[in-house]
N, CA, C and O atoms as CSV, one atom per row, in Angstrom:
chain,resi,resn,atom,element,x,y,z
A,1,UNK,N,N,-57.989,-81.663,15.568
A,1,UNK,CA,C,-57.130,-81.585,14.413
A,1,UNK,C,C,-55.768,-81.038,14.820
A,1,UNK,O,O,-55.648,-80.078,15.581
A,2,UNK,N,N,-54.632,-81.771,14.213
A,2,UNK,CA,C,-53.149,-81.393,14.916
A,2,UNK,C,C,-53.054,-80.353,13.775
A,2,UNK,O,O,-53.505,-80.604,12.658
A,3,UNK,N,N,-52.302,-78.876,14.162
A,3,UNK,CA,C,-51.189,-78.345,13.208
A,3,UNK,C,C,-50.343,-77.575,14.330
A,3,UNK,O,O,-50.222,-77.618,15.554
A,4,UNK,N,N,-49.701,-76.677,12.998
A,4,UNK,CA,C,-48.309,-76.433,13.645
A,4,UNK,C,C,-48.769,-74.985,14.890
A,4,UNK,O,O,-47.969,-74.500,15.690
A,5,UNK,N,N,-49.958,-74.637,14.755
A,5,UNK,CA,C,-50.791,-74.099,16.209
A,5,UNK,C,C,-50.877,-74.964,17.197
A,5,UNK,O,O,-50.522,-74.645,18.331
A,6,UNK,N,N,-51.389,-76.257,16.889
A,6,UNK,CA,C,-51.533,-77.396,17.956
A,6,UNK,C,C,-51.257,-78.746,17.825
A,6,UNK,O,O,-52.017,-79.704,17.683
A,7,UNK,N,N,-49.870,-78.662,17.907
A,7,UNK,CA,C,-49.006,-80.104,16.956
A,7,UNK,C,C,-49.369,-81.192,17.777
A,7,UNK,O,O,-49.175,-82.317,17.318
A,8,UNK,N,N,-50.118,-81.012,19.502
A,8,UNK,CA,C,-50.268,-82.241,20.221
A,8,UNK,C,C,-51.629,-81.999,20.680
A,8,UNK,O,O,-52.257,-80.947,20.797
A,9,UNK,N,N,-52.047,-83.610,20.990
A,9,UNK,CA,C,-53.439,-83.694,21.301
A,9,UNK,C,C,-53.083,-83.973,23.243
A,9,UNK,O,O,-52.164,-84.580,23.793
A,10,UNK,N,N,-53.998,-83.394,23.683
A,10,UNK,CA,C,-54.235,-83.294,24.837
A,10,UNK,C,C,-55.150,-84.202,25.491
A,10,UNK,O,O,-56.189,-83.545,25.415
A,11,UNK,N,N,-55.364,-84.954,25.906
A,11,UNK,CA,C,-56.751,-85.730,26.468
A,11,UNK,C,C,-56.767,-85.105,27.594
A,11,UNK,O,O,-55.879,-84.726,28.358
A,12,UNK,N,N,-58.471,-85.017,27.600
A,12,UNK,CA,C,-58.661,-84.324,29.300
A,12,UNK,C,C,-58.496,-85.072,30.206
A,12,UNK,O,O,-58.834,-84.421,31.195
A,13,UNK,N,N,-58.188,-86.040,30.519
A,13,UNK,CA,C,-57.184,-87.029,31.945
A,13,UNK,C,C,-56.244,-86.145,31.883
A,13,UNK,O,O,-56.239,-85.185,32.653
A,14,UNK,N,N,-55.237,-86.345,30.890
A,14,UNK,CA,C,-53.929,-86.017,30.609
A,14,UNK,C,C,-53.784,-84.334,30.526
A,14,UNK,O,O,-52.697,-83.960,30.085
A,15,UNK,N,N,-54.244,-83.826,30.702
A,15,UNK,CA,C,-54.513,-81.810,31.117
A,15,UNK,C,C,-54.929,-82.142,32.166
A,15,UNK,O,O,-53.975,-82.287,32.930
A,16,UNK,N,N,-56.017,-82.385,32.721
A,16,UNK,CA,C,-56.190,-82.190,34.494
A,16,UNK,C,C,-55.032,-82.511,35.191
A,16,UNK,O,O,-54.612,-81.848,36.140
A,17,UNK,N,N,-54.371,-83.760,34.636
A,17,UNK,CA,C,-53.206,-84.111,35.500
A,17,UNK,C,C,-52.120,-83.324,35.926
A,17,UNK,O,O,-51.485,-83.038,36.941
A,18,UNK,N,N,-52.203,-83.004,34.243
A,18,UNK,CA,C,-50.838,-81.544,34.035
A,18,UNK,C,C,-50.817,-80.593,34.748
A,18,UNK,O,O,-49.874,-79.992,35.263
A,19,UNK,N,N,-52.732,-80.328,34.816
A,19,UNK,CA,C,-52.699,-78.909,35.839
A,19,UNK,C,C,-52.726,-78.971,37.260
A,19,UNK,O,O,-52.498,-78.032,38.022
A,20,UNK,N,N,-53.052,-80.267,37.597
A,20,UNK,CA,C,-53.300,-80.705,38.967
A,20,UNK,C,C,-51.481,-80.556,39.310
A,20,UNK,O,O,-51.174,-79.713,40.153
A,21,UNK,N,N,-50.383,-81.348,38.670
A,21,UNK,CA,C,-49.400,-81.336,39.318
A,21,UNK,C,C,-48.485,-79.462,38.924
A,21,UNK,O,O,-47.680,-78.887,39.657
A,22,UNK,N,N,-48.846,-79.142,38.015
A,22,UNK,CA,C,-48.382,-77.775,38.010
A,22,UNK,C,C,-48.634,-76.785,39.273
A,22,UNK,O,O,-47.858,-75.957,39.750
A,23,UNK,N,N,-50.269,-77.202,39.764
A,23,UNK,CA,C,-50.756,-76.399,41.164
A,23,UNK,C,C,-49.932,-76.916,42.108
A,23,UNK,O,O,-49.446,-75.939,42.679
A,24,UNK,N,N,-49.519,-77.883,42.573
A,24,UNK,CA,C,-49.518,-78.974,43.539
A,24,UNK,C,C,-48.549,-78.903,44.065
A,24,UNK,O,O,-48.368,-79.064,45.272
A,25,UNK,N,N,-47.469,-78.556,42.957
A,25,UNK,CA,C,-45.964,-78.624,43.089
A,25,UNK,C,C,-45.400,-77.351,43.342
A,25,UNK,O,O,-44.291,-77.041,43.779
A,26,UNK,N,N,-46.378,-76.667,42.982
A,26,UNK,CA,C,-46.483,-74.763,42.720
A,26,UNK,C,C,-45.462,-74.504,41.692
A,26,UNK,O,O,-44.660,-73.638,42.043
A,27,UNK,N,N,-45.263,-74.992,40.549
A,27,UNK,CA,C,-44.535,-74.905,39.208
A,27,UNK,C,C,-44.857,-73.363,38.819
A,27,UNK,O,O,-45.991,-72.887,38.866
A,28,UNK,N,N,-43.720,-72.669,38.435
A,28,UNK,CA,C,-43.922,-71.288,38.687
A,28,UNK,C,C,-44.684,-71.243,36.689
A,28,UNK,O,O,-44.508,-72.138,35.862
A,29,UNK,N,N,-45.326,-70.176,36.503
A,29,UNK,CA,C,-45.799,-69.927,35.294
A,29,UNK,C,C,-44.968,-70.087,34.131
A,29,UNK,O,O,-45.520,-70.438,33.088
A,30,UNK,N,N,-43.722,-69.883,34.146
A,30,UNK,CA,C,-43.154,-69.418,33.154
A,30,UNK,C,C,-42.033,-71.137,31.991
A,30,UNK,O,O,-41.451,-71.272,30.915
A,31,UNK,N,N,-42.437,-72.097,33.394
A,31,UNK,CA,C,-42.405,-73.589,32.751
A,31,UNK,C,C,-43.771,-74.506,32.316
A,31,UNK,O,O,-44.965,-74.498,32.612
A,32,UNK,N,N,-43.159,-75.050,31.713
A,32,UNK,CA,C,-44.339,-75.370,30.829
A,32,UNK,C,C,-43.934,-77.398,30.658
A,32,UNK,O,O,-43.100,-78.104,31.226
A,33,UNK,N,N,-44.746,-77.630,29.860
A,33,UNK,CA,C,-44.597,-79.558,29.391
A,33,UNK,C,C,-43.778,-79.682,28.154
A,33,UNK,O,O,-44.240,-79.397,27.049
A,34,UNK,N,N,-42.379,-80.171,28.368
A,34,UNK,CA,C,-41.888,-80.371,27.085
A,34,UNK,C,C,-41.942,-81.708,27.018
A,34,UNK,O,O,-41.438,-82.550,27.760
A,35,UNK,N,N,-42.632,-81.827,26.013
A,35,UNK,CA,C,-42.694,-83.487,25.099
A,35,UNK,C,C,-41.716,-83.219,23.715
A,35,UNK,O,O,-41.624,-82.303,22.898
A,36,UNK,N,N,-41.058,-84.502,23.913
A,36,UNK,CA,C,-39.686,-85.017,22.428
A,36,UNK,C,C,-39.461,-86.214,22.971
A,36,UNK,O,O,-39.841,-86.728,24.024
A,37,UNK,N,N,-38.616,-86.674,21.877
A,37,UNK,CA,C,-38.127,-88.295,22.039
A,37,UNK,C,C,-36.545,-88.212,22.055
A,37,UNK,O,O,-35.717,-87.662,21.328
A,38,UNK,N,N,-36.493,-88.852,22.988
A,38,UNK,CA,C,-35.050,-89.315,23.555
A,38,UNK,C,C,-34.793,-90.581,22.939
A,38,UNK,O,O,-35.702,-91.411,22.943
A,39,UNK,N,N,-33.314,-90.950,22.229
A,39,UNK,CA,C,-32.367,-91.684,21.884
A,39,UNK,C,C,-33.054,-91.483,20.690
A,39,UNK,O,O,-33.663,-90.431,20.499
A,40,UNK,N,N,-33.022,-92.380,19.865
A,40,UNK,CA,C,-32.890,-92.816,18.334
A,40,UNK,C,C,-33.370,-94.200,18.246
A,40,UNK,O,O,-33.458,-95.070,19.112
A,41,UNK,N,N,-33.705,-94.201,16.809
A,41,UNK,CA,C,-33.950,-95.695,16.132
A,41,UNK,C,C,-34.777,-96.469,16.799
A,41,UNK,O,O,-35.824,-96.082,17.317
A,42,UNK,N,N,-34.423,-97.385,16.812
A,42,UNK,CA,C,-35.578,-98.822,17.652
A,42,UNK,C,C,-35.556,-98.027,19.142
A,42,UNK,O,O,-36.621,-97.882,19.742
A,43,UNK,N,N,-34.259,-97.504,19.726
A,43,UNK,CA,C,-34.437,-97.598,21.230
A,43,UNK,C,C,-34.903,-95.777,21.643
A,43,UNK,O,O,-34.725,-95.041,22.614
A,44,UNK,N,N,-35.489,-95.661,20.448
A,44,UNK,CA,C,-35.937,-94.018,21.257
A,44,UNK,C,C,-37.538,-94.256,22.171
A,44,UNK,O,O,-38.411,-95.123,22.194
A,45,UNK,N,N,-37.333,-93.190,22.722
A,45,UNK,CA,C,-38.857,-92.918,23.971
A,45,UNK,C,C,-38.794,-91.739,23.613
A,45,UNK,O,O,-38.057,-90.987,22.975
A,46,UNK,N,N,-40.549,-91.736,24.645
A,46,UNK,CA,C,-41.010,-90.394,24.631
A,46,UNK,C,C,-39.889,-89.502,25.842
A,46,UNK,O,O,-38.945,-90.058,26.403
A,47,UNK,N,N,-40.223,-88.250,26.012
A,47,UNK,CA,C,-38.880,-87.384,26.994
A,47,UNK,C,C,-41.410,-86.467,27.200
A,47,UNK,O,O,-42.246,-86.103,26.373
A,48,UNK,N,N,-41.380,-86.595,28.898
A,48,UNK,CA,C,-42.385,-86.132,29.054
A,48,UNK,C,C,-41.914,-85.260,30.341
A,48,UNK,O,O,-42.286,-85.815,31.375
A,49,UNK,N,N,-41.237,-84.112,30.565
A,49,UNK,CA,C,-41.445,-83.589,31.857
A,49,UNK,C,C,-41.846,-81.703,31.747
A,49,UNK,O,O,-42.190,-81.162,30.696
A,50,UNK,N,N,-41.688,-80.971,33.104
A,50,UNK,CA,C,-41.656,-79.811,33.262
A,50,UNK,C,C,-40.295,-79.290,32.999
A,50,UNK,O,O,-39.234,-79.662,33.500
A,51,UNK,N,N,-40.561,-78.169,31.942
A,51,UNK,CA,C,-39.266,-77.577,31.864
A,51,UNK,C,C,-39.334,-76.315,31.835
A,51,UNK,O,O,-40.406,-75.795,32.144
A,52,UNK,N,N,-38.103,-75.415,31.421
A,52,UNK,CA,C,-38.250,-73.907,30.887
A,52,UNK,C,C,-37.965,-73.962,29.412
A,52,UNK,O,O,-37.075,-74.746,29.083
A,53,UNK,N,N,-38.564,-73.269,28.456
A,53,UNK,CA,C,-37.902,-73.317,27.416
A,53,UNK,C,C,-36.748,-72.756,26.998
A,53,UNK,O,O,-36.404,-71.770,27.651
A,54,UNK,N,N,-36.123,-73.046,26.210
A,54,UNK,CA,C,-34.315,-72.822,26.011
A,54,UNK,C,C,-34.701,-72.510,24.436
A,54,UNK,O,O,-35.792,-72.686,23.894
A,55,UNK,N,N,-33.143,-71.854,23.709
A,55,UNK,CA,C,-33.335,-70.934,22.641
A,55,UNK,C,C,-33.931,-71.823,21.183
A,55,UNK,O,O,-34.634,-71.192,20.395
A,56,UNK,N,N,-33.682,-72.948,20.964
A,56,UNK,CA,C,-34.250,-74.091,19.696
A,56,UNK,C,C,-35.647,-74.520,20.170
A,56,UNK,O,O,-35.971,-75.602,19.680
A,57,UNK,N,N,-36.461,-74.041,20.892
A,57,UNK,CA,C,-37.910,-74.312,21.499
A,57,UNK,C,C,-38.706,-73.531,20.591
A,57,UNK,O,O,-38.345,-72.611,19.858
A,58,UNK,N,N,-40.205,-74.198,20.804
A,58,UNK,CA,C,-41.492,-73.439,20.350
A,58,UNK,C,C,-42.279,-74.313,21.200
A,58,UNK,O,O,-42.364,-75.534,21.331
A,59,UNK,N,N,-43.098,-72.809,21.998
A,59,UNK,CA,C,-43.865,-72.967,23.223
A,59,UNK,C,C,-45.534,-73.016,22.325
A,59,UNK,O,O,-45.441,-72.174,21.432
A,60,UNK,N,N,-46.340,-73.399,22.295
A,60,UNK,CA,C,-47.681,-73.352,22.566
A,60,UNK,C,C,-48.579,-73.608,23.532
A,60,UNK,O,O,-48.416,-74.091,24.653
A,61,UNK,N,N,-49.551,-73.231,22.973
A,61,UNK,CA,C,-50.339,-73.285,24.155
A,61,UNK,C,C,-51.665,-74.259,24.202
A,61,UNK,O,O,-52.746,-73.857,23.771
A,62,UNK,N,N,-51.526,-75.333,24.659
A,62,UNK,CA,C,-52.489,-76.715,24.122
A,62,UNK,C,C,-53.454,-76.450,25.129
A,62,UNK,O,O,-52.946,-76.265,26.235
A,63,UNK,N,N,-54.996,-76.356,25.072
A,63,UNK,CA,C,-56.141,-76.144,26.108
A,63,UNK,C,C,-55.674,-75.525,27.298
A,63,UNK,O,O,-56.135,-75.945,28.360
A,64,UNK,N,N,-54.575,-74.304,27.318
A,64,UNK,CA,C,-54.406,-74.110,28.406
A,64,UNK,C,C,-53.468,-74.183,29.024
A,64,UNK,O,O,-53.280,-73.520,30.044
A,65,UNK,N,N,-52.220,-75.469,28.276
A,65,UNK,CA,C,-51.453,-75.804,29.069
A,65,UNK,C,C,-50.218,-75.396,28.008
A,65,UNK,O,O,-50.304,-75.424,26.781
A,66,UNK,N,N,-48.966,-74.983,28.855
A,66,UNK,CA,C,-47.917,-74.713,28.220
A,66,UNK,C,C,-47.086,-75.839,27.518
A,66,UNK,O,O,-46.686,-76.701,28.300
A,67,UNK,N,N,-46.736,-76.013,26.179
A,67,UNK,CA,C,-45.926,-77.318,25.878
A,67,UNK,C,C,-45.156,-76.516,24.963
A,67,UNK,O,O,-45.484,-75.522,24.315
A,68,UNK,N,N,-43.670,-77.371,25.065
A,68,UNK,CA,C,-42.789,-76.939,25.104
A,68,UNK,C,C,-42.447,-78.090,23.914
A,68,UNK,O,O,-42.890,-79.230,24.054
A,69,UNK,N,N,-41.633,-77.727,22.733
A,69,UNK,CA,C,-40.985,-78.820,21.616
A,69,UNK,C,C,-39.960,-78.292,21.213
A,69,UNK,O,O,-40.060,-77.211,20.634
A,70,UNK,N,N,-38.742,-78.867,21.391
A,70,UNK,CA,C,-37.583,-78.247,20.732
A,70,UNK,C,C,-38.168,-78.216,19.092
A,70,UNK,O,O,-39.218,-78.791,18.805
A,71,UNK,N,N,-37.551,-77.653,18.315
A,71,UNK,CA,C,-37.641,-77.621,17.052
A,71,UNK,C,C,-37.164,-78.548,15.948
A,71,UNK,O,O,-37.494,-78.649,14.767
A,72,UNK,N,N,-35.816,-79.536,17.105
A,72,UNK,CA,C,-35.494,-80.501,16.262
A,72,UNK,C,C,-36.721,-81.374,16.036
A,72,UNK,O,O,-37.119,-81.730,14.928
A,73,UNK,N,N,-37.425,-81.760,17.516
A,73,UNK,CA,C,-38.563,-82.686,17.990
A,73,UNK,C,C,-39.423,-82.325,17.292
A,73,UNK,O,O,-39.827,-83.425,16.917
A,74,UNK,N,N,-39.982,-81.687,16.853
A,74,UNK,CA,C,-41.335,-81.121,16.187
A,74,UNK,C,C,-41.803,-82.289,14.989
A,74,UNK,O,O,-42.905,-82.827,15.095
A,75,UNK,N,N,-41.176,-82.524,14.213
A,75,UNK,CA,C,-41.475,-83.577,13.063
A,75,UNK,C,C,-42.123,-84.870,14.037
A,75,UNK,O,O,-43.233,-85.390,13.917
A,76,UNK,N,N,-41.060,-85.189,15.015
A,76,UNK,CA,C,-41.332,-86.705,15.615
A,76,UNK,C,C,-42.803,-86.557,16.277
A,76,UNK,O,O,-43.744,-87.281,15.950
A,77,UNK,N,N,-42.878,-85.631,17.151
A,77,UNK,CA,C,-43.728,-85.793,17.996
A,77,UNK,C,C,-45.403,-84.773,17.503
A,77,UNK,O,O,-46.401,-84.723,18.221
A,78,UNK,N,N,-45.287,-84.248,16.456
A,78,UNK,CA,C,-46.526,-83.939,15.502
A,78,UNK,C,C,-47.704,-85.104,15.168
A,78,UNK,O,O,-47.512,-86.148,14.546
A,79,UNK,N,N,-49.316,-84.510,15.912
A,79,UNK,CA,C,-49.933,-85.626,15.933
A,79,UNK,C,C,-49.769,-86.500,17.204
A,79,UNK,O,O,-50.359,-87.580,17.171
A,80,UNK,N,N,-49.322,-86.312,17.905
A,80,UNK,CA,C,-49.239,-87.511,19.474
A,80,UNK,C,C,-50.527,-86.711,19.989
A,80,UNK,O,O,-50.954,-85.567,19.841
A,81,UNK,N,N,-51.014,-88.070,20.788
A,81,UNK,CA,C,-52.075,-87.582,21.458
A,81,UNK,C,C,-51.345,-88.269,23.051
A,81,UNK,O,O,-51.045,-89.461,23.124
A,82,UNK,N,N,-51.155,-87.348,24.166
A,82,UNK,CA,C,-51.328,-87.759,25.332
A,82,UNK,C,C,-52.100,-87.867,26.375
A,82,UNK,O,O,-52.715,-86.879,26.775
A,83,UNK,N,N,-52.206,-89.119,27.018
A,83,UNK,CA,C,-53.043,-89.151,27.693
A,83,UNK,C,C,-52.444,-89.374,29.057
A,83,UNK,O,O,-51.290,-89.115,29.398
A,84,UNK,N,N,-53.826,-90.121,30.091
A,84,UNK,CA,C,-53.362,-90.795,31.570
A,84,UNK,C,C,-53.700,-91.524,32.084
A,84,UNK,O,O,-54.555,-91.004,32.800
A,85,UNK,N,N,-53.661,-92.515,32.292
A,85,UNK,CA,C,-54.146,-93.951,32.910
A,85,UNK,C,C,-54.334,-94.591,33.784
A,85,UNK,O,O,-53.217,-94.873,34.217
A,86,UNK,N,N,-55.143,-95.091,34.441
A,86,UNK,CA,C,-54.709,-95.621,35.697
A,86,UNK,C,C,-55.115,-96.950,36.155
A,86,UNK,O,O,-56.308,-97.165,35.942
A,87,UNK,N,N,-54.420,-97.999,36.775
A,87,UNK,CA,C,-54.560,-99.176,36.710
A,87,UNK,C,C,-53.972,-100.441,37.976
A,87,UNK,O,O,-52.801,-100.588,38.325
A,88,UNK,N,N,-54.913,-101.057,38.370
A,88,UNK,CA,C,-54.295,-101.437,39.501
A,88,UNK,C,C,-52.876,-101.921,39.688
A,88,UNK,O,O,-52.432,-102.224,40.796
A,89,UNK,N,N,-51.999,-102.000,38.272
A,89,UNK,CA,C,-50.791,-102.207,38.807
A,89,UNK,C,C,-49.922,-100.913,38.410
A,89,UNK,O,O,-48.769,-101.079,38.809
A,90,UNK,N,N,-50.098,-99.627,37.728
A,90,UNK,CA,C,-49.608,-98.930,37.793
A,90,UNK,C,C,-50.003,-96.855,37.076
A,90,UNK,O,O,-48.988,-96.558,36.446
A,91,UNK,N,N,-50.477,-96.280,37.058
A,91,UNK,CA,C,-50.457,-95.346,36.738
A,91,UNK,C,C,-49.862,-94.314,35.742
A,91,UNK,O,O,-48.730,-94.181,36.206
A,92,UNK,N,N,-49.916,-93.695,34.915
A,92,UNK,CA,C,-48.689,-92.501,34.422
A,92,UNK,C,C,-49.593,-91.938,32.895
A,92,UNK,O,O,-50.792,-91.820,32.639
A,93,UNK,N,N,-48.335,-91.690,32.113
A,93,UNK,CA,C,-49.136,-90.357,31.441
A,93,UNK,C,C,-48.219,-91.684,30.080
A,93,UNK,O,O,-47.120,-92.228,30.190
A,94,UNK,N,N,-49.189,-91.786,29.014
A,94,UNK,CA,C,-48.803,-92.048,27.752
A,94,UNK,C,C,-48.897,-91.536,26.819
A,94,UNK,O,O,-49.678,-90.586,26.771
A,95,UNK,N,N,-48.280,-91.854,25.844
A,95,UNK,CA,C,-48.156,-90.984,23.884
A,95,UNK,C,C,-48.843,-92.234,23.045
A,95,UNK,O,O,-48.706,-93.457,23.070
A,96,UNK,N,N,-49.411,-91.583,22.515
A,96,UNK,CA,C,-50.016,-92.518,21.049
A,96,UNK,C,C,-49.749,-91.303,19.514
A,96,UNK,O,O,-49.902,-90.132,19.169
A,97,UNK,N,N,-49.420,-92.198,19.194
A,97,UNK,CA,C,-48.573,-91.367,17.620
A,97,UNK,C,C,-49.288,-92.054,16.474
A,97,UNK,O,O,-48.917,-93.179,16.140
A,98,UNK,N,N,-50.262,-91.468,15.869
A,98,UNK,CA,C,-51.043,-91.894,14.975
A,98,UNK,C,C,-50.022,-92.163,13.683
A,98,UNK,O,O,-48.995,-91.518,13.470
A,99,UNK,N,N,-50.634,-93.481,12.707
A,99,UNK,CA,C,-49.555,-93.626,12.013
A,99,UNK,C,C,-49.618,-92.647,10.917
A,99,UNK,O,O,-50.160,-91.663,11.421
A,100,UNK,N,N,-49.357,-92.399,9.710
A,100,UNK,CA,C,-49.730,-91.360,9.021
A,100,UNK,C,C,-50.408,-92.166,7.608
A,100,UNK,O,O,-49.453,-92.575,6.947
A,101,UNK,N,N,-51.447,-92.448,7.077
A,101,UNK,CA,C,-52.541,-93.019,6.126
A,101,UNK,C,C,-51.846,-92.578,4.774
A,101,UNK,O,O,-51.790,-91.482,4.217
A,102,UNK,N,N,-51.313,-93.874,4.428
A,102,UNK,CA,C,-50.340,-94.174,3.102
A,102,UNK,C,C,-51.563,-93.602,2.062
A,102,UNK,O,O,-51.381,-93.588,0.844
């Protein structure tokens, strides 16, 4: 269940991965996963990397793992579930954004 404790869903692919490259890279504690969407309108994306949080942020803490949402982002990206995939032609981490039941 998403709320504003745990606005994103985590799939366990998509956390092992997180924690696998947080060890890996030796990402110091105090950065975390900020997920938001970059551009606008038809041509916006997801924005998925390691960051620090900065002063318009709210950090939680999803199974463990630090995620990071600016506060503008919070509406957009409420309810995403991320995951990780892998496939003989390519690999990576995706968002699924449930629609919201008219």
């Amino acid at each position: 269940m998403t709320s504003l404790d745990n606005p994103i869903y985590l799939r366990p692919e998509a956390r092992q991965q997180i924690v696998d490259t947080l060890q890996a890279n030796k990402i110091p504690a105090e950065y975390g996963l900020r997920v938001g969407i970059r551009g606008g309108g038809c041509g916006s994306s997801w924005l998925l990397g390691f960051d620090l949080p900065g002063p318009t942020d709210e950090v939680y803490n999803v199974e463990g793992v630090r995620i990071i949402i600016d506060r503008k982002h919070l509406l957009y990206v409420l309810g995403a579930e991320i995951g990780y995939e892998t496939s003989e032609e390519a690999r990576g981490f995706t968002v699924d954004k449930p629609v919201p039941a008219q």
